[in-house]
mmCIF file of C-alpha atoms and ligand atoms in Angstrom:
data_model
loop_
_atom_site.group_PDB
_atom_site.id
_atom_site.type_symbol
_atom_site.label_atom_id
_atom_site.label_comp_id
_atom_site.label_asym_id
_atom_site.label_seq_id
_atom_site.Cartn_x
_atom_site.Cartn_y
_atom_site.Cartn_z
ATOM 1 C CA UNK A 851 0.000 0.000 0.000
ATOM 2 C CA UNK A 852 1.806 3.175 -1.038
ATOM 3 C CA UNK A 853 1.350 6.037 1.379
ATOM 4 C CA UNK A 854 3.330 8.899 -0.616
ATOM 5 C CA UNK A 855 6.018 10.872 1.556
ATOM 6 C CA UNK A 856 5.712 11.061 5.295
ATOM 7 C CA UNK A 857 4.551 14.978 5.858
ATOM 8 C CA UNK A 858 4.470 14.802 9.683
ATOM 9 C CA UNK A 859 3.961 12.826 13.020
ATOM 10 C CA UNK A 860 0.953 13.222 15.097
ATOM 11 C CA UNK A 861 -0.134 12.137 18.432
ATOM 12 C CA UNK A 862 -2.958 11.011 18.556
ATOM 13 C CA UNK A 863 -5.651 10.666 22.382
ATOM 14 C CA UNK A 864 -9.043 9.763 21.622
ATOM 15 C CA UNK A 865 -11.092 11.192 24.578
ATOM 16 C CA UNK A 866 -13.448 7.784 23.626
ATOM 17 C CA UNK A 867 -11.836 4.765 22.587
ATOM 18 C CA UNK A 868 -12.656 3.732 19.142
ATOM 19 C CA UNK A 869 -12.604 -0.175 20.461
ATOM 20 C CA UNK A 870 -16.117 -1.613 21.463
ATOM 21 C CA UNK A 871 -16.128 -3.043 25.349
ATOM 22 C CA UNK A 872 -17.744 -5.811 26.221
ATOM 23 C CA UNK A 873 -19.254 -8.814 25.233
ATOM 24 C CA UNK A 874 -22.653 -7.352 24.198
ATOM 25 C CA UNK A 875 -22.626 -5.765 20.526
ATOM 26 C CA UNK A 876 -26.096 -4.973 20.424
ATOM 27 C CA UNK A 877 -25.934 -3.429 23.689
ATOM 28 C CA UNK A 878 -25.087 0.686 23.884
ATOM 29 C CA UNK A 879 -22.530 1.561 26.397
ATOM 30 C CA UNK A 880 -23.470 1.571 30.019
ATOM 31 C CA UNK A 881 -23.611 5.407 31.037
ATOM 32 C CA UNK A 882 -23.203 5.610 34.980
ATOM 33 C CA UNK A 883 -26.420 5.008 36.768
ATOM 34 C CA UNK A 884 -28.029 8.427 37.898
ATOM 35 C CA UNK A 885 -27.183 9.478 41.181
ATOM 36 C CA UNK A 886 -30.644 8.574 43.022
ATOM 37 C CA UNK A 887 -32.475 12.061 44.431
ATOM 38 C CA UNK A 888 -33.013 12.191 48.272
ATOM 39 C CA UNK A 889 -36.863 11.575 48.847
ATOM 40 C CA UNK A 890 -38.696 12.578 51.798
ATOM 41 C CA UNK A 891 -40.233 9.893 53.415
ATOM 42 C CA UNK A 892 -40.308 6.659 53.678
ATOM 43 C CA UNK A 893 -41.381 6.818 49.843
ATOM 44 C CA UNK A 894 -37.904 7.356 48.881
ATOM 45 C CA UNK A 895 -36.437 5.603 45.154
ATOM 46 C CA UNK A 896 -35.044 2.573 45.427
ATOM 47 C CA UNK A 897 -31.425 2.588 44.553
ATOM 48 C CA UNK A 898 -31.036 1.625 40.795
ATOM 49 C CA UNK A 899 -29.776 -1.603 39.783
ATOM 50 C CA UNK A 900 -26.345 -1.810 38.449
ATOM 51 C CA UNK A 901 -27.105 -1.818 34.769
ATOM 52 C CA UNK A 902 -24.874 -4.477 32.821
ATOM 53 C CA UNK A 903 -21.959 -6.348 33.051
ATOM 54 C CA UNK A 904 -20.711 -4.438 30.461
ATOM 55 C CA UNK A 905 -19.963 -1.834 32.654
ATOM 56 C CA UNK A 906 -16.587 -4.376 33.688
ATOM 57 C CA UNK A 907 -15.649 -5.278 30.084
ATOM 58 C CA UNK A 908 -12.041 -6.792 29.399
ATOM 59 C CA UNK A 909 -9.501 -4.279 28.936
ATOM 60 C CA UNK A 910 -7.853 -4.446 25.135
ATOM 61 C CA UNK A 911 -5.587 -6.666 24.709
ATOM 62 C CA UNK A 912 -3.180 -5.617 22.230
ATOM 63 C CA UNK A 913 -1.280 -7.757 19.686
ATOM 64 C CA UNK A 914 2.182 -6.261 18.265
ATOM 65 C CA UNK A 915 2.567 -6.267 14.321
ATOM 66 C CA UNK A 916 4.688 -4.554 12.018
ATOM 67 C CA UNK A 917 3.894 -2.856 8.976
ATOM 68 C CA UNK A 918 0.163 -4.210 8.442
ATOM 69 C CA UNK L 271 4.753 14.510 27.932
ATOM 70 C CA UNK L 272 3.470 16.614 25.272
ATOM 71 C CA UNK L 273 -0.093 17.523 24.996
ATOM 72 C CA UNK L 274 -1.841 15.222 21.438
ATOM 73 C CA UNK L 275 -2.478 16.817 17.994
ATOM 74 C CA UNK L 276 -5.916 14.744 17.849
ATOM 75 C CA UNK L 277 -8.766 14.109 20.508
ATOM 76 C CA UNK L 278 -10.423 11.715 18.306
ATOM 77 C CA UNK L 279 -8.702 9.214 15.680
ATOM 78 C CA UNK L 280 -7.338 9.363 12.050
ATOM 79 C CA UNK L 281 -9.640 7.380 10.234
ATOM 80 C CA UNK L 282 -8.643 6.410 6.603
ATOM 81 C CA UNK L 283 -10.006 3.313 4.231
ATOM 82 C CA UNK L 284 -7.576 -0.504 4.294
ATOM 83 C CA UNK L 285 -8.135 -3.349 3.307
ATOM 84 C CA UNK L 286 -8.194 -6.821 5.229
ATOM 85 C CA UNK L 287 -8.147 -10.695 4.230
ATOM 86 C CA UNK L 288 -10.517 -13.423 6.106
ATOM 87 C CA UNK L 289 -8.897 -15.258 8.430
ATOM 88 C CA UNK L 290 -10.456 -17.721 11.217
ATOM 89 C CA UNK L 291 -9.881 -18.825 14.677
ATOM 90 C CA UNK L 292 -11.985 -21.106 17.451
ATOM 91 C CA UNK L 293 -14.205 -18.274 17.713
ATOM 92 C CA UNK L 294 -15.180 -17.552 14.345
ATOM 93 C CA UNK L 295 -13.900 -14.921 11.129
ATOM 94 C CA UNK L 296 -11.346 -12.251 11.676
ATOM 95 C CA UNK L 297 -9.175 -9.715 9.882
ATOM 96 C CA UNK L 298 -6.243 -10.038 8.989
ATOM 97 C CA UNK L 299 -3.586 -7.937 6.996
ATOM 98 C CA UNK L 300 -2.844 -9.120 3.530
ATOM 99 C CA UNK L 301 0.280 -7.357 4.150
ATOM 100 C CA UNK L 302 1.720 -8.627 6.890
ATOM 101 C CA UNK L 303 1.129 -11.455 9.422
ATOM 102 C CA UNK L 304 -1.513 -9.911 11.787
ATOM 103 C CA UNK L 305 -4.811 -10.336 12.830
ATOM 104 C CA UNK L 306 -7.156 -7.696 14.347
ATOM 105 C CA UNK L 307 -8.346 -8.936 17.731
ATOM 106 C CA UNK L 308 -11.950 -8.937 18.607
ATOM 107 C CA UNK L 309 -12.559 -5.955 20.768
ATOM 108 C CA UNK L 310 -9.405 -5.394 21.533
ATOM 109 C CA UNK L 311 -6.708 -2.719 19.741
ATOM 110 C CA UNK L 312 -4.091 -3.914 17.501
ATOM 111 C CA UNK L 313 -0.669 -2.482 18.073
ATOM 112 C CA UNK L 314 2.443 -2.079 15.940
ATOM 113 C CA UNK L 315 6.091 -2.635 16.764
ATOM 114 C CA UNK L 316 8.517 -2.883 14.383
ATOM 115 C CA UNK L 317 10.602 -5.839 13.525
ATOM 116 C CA UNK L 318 13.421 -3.745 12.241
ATOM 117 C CA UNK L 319 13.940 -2.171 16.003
ATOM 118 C CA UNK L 320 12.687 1.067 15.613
ATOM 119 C CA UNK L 321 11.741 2.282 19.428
ATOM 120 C CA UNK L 322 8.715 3.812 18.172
ATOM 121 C CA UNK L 323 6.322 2.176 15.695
ATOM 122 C CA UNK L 324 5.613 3.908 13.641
ATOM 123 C CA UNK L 325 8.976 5.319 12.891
ATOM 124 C CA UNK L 326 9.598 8.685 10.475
ATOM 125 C CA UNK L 327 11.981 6.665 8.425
ATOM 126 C CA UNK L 328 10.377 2.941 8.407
ATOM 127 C CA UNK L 329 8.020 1.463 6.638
ATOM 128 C CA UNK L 330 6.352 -0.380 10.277
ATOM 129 C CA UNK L 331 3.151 0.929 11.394
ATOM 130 C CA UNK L 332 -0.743 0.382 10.611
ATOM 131 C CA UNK L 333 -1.419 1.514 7.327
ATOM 132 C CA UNK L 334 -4.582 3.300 5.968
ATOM 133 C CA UNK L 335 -5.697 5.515 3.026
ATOM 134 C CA UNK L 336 -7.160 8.823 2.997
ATOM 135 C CA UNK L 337 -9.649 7.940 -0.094
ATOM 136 C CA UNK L 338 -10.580 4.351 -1.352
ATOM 137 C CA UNK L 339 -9.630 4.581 -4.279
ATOM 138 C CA UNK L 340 -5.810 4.891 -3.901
ATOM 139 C CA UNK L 341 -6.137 0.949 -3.210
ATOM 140 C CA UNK L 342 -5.335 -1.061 -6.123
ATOM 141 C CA UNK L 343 -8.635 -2.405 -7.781
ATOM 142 C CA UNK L 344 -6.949 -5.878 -7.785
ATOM 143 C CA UNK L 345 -5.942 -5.888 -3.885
ATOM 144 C CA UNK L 346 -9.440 -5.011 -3.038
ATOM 145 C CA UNK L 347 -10.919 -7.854 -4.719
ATOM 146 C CA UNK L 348 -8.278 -10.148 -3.991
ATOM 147 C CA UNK L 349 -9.119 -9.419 -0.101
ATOM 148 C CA UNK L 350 -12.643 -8.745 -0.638
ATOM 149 C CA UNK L 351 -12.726 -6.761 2.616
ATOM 150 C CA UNK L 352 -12.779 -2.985 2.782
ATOM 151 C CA UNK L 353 -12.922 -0.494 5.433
ATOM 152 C CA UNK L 354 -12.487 2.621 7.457
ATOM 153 C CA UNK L 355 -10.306 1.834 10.247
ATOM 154 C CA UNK L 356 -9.384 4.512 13.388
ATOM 155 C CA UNK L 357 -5.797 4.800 14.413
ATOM 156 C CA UNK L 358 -4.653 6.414 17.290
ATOM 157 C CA UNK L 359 -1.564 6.568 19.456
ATOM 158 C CA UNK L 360 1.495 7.354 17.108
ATOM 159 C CA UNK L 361 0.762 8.168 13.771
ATOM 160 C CA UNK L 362 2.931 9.119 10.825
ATOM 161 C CA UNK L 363 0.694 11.181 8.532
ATOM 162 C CA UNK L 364 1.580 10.772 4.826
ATOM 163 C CA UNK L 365 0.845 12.016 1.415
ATOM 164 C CA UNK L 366 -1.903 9.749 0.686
ATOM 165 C CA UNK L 367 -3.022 8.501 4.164
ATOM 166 C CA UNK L 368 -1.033 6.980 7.512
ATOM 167 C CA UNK L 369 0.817 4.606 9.783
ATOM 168 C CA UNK L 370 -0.415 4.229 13.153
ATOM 169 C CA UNK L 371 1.001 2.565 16.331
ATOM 170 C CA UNK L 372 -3.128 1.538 17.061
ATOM 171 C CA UNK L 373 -6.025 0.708 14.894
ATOM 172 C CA UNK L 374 -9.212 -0.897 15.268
ATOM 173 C CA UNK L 375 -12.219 -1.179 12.181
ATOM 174 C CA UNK L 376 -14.807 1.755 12.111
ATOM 175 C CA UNK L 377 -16.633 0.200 9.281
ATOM 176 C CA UNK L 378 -16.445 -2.798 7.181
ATOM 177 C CA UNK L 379 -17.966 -3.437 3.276
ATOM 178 C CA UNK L 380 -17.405 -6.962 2.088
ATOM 179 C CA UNK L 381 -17.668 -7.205 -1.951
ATOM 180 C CA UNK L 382 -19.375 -10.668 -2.117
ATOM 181 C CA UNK L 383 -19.447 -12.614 1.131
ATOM 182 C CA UNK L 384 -20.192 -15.605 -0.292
ATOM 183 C CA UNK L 385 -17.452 -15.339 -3.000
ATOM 184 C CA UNK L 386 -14.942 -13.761 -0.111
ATOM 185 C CA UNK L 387 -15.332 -17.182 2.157
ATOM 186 C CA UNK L 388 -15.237 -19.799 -1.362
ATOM 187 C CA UNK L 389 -11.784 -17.505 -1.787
ATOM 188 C CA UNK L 390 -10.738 -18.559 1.834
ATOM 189 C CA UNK L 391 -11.496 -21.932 1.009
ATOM 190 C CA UNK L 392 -8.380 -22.277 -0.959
ATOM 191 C CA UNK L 393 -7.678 -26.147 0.989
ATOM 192 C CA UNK L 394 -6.053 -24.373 3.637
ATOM 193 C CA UNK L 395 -6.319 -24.943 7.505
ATOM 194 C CA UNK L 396 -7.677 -21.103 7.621
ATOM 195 C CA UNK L 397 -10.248 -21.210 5.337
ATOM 196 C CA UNK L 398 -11.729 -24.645 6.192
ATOM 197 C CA UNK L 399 -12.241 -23.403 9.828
ATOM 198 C CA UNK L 400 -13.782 -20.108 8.622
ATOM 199 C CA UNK L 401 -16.212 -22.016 6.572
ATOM 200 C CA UNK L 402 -16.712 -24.442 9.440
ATOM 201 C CA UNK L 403 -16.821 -21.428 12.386
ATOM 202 C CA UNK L 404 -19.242 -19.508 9.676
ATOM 203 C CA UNK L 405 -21.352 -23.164 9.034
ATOM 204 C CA UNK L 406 -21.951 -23.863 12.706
ATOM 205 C CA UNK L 407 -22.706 -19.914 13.574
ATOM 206 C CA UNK L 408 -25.305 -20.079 10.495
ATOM 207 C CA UNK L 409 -27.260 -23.535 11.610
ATOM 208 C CA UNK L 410 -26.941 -21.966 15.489
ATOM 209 C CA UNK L 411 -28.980 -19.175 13.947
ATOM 210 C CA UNK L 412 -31.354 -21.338 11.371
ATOM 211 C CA UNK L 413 -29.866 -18.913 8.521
ATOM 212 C CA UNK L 414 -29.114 -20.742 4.971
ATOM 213 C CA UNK L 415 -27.267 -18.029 3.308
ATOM 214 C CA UNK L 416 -23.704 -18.411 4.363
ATOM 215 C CA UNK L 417 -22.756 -14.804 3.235
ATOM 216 C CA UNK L 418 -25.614 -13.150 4.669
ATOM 217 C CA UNK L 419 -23.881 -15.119 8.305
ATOM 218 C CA UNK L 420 -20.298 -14.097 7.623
ATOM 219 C CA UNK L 421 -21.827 -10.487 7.450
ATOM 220 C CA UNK L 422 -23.293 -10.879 10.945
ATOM 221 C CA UNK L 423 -20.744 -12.495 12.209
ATOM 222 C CA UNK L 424 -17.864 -10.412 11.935
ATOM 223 C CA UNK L 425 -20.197 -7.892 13.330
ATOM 224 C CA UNK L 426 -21.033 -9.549 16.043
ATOM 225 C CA UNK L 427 -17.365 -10.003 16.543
ATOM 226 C CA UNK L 428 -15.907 -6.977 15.970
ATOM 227 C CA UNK L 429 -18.991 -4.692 17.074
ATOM 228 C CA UNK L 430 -18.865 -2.640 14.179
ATOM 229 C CA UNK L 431 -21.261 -2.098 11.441
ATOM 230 C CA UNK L 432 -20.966 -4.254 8.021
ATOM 231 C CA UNK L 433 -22.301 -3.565 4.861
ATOM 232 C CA UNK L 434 -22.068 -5.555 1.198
ATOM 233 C CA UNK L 435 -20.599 -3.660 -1.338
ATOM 234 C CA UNK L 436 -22.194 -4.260 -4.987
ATOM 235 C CA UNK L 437 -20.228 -6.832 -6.818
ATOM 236 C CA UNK L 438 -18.911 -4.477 -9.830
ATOM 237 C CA UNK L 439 -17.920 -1.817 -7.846
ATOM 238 C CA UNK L 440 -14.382 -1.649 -6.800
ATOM 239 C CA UNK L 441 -13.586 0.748 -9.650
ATOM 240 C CA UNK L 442 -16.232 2.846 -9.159
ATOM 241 C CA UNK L 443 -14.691 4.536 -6.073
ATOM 242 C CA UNK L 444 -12.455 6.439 -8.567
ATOM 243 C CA UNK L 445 -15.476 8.644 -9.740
ATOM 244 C CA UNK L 446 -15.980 12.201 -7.921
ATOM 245 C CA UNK L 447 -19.419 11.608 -6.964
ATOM 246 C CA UNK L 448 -18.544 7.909 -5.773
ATOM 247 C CA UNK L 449 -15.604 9.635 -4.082
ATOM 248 C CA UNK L 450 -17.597 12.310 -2.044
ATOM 249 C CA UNK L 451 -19.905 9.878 -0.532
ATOM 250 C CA UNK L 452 -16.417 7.349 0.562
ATOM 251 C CA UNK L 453 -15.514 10.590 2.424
ATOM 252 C CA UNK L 454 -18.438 11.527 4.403
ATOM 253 C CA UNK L 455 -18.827 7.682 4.892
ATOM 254 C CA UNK L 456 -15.153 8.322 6.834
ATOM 255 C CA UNK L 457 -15.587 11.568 8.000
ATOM 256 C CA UNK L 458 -18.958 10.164 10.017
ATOM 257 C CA UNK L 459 -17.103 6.975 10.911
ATOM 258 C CA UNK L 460 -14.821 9.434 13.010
ATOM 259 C CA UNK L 461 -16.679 12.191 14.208
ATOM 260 C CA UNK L 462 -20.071 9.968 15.152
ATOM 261 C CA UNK L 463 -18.014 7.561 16.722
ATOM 262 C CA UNK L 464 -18.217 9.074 20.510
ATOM 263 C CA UNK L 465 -21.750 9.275 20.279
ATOM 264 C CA UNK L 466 -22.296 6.078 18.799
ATOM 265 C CA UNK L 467 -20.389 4.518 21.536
ATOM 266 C CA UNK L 468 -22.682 5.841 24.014
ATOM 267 C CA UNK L 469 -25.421 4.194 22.124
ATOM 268 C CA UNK L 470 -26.440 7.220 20.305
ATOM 269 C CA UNK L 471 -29.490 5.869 17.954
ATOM 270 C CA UNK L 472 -29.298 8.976 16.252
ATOM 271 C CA UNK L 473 -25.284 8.556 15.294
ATOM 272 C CA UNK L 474 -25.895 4.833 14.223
ATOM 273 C CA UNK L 475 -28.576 6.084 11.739
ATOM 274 C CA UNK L 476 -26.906 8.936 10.619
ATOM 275 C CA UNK L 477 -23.802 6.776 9.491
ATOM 276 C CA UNK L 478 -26.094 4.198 7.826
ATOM 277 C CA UNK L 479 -27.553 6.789 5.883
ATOM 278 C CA UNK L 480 -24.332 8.025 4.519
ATOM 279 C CA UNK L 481 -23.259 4.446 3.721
ATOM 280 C CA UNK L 482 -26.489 3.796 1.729
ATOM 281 C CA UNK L 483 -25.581 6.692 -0.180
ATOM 282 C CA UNK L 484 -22.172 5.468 -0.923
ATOM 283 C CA UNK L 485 -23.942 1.788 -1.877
ATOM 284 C CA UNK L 486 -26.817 3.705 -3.970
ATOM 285 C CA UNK L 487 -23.356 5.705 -6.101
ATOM 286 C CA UNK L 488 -21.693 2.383 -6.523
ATOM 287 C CA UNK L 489 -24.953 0.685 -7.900
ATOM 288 C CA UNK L 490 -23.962 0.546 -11.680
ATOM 289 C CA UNK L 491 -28.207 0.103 -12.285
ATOM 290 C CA UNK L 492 -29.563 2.745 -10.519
ATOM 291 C CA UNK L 493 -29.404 6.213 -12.671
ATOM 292 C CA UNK L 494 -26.180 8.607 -11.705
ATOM 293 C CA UNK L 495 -26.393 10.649 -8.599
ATOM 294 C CA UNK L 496 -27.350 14.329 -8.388
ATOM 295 C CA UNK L 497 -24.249 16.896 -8.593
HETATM 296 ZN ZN1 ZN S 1507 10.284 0.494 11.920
#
């Protein structure tokens, strides 16, 4: 694959990580659950389940390769 | 430490080969011995020693185009497999696209699935347990077309969207029109990609919608697109 002349280096931080988590592909991304509202009374909200495993995914594992 | 150039990756077009393993289909380079783990980012080093992969002066790295249809017409249909790919960490920008220290697929087209696995199935090891991984994922499913399953497979896998590219249209990326709609297929690949993460419905639909453009401009039948 010919890439032309290197112009410059760049480093590059994505603030999200372009790798899916998890096991569940269908499944969005587990936000953090909403901090649950003080209630007066003995009416108060449950607290919210934790939403998915998902939430612990594996970290990436990373496989070295040269020139791919 | 220096502060980055990019908060959000490089993404530019590759292509990859099918490969197999116990778990089913995955990418690998036709360049190189590597394969693209599931869920999981694929880093470079370089064989030749160079500290930092992707070196200035090297050839090592991850590679990707800016535009589609820099890729040789005959690699893409020997592979059968093209993509946008993000690549982060390191990344020597070039001319006509990059090397990167990280990558991981944004967005995969396959030409012919069906035709892309009977290419695998060459006699070797490889292909025989793609076909078989692809076999026992389609009778799991009660799904007859084998294509149609290597599709939703590798998505499954990989968690990215994958499309089927029309069969006659590898050189068609080389018209303008054809062109614009590859780059705002890439450009959305990037820039939606934080907000599809977070399971954005509106970020997944608005990147399908740009790739059905780009399938609707490579559709030889259908009458040319609007300027
Ligand atoms: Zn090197």
């Amino acid at each position: 694959m010919y890439l032309g002349e290197p112009v410059r280096v760049l480093h590059v931080e994505p603030v999200v990580s372009p790798v899916p988590d998890g096991d569940f592909p269908d499944v969005a991304a587990a936000l953090p659950d909403p901090r649950p509202r003080p209630t007066p009374g003995r009416d108060a909200a449950p607290l919210p389940e934790r939403r998915r495993r998902q939430t612990r995914g594996r970290r990436p594992r990373s496989t070295p390769v040269a020139g791919a | 430490m220096t502060a980055p150039d990019l908060a959000a990756p490089v993404g530019g077009w590759r292509v990859w080969r099918l490969g197999a393993d116990d778990d089913g289909p995955v990418l690998e380079s036709p360049l190189a011995a590597a394969t693209w783990p599931a869920r999981a980012a694929l880093t470079a080093v370089c064989h030749r020693g160079c500290g930092d992969a992707p070196a200035w002066g090297c050839g090592c790295g991850l590679y990707a185009l800016d535009h589609p249809h820099r890729l040789a017409t005959d690699m893409l249909w020997r592979t059968g497999i093209l993509g946008c790919t993000a690549l982060w960490g390191r990344v020597v920008e070039h001319e006509e696209g990059w090397r990167g220290e990280h990558s991981y697929p944004l967005v995969l087209f396959l030409l012919s699935p069906d035709e892309v696995l009977r290419r695998v199935a060459g006699g070797s090891l490889a292909v025989a347990s793609a076909r078989r991984a692809v076999i026992g994922a389609a009778r799991a499913r009660r799904m007859t077309g084998l294509g149609e399953t290597l599709v939703g497979a590798l998505q499954r896998r990989y968690g990215v969207p994958v499309h089927v590219l029309p069969a006659s249209s590898p050189a068609a990326f080389a018209e303008r029109e054809v062109g614009a709609l590859a780059g705002r297929v890439r450009d959305e690949s990037v820039l939606g990609l934080p907000a599809r993460r977070l399971g954005d419905r509106v970020a997944t639909a608005r990147l399908d919608r740009v790739v059905d453009r780009l399938l609707e401009g490579l559709r030889p039948d259908l009458p040319p697109l609007p300027a």
